[in-house]
Short mmCIF file of N, CA and C in Angstrom, two decimals:
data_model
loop_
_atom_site.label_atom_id
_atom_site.label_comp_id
_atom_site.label_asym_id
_atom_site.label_seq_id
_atom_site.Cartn_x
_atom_site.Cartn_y
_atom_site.Cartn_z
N UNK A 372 0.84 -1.18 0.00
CA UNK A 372 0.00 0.00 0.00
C UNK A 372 0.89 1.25 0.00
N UNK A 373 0.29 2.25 -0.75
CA UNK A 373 1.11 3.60 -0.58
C UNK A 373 0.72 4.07 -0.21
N UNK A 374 1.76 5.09 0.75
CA UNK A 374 1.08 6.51 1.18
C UNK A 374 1.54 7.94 0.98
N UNK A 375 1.06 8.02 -0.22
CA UNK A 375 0.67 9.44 -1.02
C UNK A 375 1.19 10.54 -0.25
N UNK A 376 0.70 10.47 0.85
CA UNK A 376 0.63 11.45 1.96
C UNK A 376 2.52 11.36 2.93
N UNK A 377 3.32 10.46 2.73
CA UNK A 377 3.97 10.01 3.83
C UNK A 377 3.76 10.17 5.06
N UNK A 378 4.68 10.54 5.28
CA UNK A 378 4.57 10.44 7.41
C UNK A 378 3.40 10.87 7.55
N UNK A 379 2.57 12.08 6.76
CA UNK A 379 1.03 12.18 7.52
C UNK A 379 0.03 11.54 6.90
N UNK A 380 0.44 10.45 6.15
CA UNK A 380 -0.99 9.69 5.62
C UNK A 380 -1.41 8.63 7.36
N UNK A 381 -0.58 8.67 8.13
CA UNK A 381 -1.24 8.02 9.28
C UNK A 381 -2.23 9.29 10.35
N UNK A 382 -2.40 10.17 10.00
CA UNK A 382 -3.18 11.48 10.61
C UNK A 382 -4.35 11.67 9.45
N UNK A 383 -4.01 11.27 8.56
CA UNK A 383 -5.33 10.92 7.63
C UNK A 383 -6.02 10.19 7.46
N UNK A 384 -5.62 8.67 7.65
CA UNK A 384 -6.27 7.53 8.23
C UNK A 384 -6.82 7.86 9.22
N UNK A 385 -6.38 8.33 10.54
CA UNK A 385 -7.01 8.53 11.87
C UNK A 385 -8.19 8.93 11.67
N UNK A 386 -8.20 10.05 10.81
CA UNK A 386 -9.66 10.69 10.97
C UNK A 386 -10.78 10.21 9.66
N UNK A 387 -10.55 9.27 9.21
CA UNK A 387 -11.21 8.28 8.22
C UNK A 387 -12.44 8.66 9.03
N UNK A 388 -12.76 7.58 10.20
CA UNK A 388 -13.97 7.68 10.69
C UNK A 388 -15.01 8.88 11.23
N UNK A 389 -14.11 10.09 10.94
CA UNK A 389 -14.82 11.12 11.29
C UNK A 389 -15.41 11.90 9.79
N UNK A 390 -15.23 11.29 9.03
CA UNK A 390 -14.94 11.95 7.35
C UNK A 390 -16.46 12.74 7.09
N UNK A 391 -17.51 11.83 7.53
CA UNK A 391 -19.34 12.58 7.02
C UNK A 391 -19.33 13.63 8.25
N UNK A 392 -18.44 14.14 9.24
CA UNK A 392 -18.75 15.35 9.67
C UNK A 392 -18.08 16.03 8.96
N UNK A 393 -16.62 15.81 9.04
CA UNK A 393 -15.36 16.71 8.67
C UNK A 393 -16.36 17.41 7.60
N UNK A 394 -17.11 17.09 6.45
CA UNK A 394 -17.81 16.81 5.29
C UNK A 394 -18.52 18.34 5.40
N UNK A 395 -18.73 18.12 6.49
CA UNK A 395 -20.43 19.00 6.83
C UNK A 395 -19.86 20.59 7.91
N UNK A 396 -18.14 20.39 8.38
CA UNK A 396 -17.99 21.72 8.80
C UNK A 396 -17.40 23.06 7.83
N UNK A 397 -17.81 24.30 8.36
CA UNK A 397 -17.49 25.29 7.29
C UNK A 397 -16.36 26.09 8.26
N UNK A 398 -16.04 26.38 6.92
CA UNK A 398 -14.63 27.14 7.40
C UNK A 398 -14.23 27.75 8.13
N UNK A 399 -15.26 28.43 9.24
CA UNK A 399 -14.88 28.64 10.42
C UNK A 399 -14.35 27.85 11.20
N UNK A 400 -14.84 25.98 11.45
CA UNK A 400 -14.44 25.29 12.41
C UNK A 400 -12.80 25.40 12.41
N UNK A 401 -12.44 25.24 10.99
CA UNK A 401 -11.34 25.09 10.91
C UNK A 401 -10.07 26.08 11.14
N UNK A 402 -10.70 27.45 10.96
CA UNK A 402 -10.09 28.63 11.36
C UNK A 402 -9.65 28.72 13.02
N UNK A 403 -11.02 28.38 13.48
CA UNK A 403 -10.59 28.25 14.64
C UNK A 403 -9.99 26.77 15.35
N UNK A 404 -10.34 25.91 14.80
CA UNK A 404 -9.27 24.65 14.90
C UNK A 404 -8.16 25.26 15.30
N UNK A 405 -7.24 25.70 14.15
CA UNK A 405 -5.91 26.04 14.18
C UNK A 405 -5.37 27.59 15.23
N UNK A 406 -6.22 28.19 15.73
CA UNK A 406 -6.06 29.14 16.32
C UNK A 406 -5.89 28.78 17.59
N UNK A 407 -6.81 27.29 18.17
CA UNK A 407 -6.36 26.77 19.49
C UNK A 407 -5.25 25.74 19.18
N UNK A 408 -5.14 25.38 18.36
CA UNK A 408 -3.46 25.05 18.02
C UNK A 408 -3.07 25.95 18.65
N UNK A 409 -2.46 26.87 17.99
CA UNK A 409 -1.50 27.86 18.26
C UNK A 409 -1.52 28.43 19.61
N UNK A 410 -3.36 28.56 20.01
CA UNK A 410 -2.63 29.03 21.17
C UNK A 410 -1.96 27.94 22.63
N UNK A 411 -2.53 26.89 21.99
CA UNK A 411 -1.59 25.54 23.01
C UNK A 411 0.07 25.66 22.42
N UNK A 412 0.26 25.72 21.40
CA UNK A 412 1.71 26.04 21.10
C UNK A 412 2.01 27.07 22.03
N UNK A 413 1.83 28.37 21.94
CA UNK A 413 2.19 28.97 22.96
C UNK A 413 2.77 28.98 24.33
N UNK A 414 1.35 28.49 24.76
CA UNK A 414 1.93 27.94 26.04
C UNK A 414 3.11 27.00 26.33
N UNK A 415 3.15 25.82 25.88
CA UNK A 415 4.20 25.13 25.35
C UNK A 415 5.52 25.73 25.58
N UNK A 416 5.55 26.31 24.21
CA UNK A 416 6.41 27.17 24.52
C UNK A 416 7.04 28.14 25.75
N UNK A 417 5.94 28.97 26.24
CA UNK A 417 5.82 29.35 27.41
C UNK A 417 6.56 28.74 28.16
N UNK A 418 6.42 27.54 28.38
CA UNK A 418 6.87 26.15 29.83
C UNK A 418 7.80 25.78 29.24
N UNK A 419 8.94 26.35 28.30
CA UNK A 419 10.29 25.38 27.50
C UNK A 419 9.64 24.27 26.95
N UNK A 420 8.41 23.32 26.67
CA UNK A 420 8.25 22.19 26.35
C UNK A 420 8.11 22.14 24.98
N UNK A 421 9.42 21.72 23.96
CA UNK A 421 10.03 21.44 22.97
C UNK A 421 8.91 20.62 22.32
N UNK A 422 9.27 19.28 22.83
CA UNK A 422 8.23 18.20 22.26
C UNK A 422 6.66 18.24 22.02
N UNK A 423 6.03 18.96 23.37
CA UNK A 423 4.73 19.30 23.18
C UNK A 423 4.56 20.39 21.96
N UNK A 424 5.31 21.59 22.37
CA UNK A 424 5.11 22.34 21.06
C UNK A 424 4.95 22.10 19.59
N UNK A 425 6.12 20.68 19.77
CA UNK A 425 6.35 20.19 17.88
C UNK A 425 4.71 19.27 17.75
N UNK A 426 4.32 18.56 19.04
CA UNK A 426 2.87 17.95 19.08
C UNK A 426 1.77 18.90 18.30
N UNK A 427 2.00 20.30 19.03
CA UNK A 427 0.95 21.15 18.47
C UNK A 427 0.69 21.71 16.96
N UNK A 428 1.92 21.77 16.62
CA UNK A 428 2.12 21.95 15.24
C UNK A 428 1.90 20.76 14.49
N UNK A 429 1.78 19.32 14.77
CA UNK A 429 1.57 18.16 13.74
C UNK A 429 -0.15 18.48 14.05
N UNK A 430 -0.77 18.71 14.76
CA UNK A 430 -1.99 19.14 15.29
C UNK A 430 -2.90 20.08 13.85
N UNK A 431 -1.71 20.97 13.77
CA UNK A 431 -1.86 22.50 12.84
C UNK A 431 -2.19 21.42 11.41
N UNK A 432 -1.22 20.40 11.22
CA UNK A 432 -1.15 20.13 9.76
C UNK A 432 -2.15 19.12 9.77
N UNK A 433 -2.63 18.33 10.88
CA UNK A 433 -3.89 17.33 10.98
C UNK A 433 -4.81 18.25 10.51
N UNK A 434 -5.18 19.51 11.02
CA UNK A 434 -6.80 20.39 10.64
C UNK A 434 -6.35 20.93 9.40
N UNK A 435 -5.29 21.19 8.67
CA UNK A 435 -5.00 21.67 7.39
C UNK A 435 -5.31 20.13 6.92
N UNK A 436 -5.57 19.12 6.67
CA UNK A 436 -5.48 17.82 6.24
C UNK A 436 -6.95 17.24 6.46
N UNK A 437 -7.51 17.96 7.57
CA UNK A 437 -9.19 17.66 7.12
C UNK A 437 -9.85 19.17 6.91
N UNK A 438 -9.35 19.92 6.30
CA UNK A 438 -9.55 20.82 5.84
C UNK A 438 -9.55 20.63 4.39
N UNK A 439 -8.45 19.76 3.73
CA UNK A 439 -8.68 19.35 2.64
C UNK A 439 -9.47 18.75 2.22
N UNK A 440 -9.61 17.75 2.88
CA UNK A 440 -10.53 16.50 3.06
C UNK A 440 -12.03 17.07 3.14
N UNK A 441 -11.97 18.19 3.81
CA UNK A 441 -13.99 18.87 3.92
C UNK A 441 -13.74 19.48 2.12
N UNK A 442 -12.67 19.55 1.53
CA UNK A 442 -12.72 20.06 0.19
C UNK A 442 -12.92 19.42 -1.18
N UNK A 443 -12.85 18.14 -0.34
CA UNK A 443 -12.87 16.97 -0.95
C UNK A 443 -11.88 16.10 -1.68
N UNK A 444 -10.67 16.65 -1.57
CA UNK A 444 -9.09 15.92 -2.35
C UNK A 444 -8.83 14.60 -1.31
N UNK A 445 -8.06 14.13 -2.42
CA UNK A 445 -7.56 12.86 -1.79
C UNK A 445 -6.47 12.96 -1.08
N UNK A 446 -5.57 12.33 -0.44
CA UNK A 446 -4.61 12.11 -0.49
C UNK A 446 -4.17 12.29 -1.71
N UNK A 447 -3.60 11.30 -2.81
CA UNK A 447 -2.99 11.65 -4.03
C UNK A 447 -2.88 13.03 -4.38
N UNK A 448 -4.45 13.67 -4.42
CA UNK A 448 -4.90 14.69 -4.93
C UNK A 448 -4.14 16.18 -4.11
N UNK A 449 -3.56 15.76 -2.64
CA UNK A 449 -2.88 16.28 -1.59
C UNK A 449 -1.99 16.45 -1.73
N UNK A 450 -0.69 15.34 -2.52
CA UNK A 450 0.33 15.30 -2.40
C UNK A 450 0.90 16.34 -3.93
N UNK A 451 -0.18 15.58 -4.48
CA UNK A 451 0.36 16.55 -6.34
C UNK A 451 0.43 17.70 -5.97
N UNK A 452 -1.01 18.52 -5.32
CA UNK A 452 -0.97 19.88 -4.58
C UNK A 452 0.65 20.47 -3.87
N UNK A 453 0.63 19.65 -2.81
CA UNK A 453 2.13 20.07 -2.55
C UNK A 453 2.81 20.37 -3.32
N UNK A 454 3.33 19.30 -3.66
CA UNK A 454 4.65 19.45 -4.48
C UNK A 454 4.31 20.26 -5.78
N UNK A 455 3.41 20.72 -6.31
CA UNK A 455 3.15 21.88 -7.47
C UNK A 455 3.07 23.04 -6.80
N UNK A 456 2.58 23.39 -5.51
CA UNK A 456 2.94 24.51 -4.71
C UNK A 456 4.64 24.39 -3.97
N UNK A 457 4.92 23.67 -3.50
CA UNK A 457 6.22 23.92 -3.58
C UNK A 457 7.23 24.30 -4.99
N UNK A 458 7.20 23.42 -6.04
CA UNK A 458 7.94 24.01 -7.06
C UNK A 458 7.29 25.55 -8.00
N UNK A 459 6.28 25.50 -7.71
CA UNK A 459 5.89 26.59 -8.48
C UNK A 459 5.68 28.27 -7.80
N UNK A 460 5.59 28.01 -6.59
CA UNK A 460 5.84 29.27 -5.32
C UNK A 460 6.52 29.10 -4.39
N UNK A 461 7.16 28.49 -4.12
CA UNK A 461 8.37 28.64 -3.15
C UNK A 461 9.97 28.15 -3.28
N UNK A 462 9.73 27.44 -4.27
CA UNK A 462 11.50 27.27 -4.38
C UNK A 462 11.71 28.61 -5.20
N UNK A 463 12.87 28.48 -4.67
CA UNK A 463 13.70 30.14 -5.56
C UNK A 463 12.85 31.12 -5.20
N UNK A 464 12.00 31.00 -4.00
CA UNK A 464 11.20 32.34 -3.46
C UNK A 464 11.25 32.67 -2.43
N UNK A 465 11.74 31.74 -1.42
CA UNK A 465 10.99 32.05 -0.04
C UNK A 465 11.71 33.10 0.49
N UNK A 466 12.62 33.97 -0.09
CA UNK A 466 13.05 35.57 0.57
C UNK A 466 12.17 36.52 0.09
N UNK A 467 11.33 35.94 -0.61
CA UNK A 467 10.57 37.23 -1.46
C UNK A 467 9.29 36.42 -0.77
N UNK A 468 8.96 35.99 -0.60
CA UNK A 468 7.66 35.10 0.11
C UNK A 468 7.74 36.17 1.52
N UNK A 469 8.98 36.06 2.00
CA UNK A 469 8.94 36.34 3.70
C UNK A 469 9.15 37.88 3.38
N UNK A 470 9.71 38.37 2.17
CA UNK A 470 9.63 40.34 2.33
C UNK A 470 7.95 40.63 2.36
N UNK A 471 7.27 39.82 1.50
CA UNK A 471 6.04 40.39 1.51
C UNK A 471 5.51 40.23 2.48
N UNK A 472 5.70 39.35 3.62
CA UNK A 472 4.71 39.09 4.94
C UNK A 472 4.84 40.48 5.66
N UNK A 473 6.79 40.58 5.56
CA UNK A 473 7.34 41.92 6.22
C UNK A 473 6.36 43.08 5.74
N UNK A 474 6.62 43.20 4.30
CA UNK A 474 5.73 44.23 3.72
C UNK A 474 4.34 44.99 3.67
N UNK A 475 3.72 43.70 3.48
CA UNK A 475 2.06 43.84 3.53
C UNK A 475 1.27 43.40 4.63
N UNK A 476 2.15 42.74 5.75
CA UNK A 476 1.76 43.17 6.80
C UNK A 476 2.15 42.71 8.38
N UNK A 477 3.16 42.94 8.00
CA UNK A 477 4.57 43.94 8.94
C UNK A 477 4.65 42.96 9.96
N UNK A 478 5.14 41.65 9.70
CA UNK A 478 5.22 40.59 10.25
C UNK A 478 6.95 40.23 9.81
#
């Protein structure tokens, strides 16, 4: 069997059985999904805790991953995505990727 997905096609399996909700939430859930990510990263952080922090962030890419999934892509359909967004906007970019965050909004 392949997995399209590597190391996170097992965070995509996981949530197999949740798939006819994932289905049915709108883009708010997911906005805020990732916002209590972050703010458990924080804390984390906060307390030196390295490992928990990197927990929270595989967390970030689980709700980006049924975020897809409420969009309806596959895996496969996940991975082509990547890697055509990586070669096509970010290699040979990411200093000009990170001036504009600076730029447009001052991050």
């Amino acid at each position: 069997m392949t997995k399209p997905l590597g190391p996170f096609q097992d965070i995509w399996d996981a949530w197999i059985e949740a798939e006819q909700e994932i289905a049915q939430k709108p883009l708010s859930h997911f906005e805020r999904a990732t916002l209590i990510q972050f703010e458990e990263l924080r804390e984390h952080l906060a307390h030196g805790d390295r490992q928990a922090a990197a927990r929270e962030l595989i967390d970030v890419v689980s709700v980006a991953l049924n975020h897809l999934r409420n969009l309806g892509f596959t895996p496969e359909e996940i991975a082509e995505l990547a890697k055509s967004r990586a070669h096509d906007r970010m290699q040979g970019q990411a200093k000009t990727i990170l001036e504009k965050y600076r730029t447009n909004y001052g991050i």
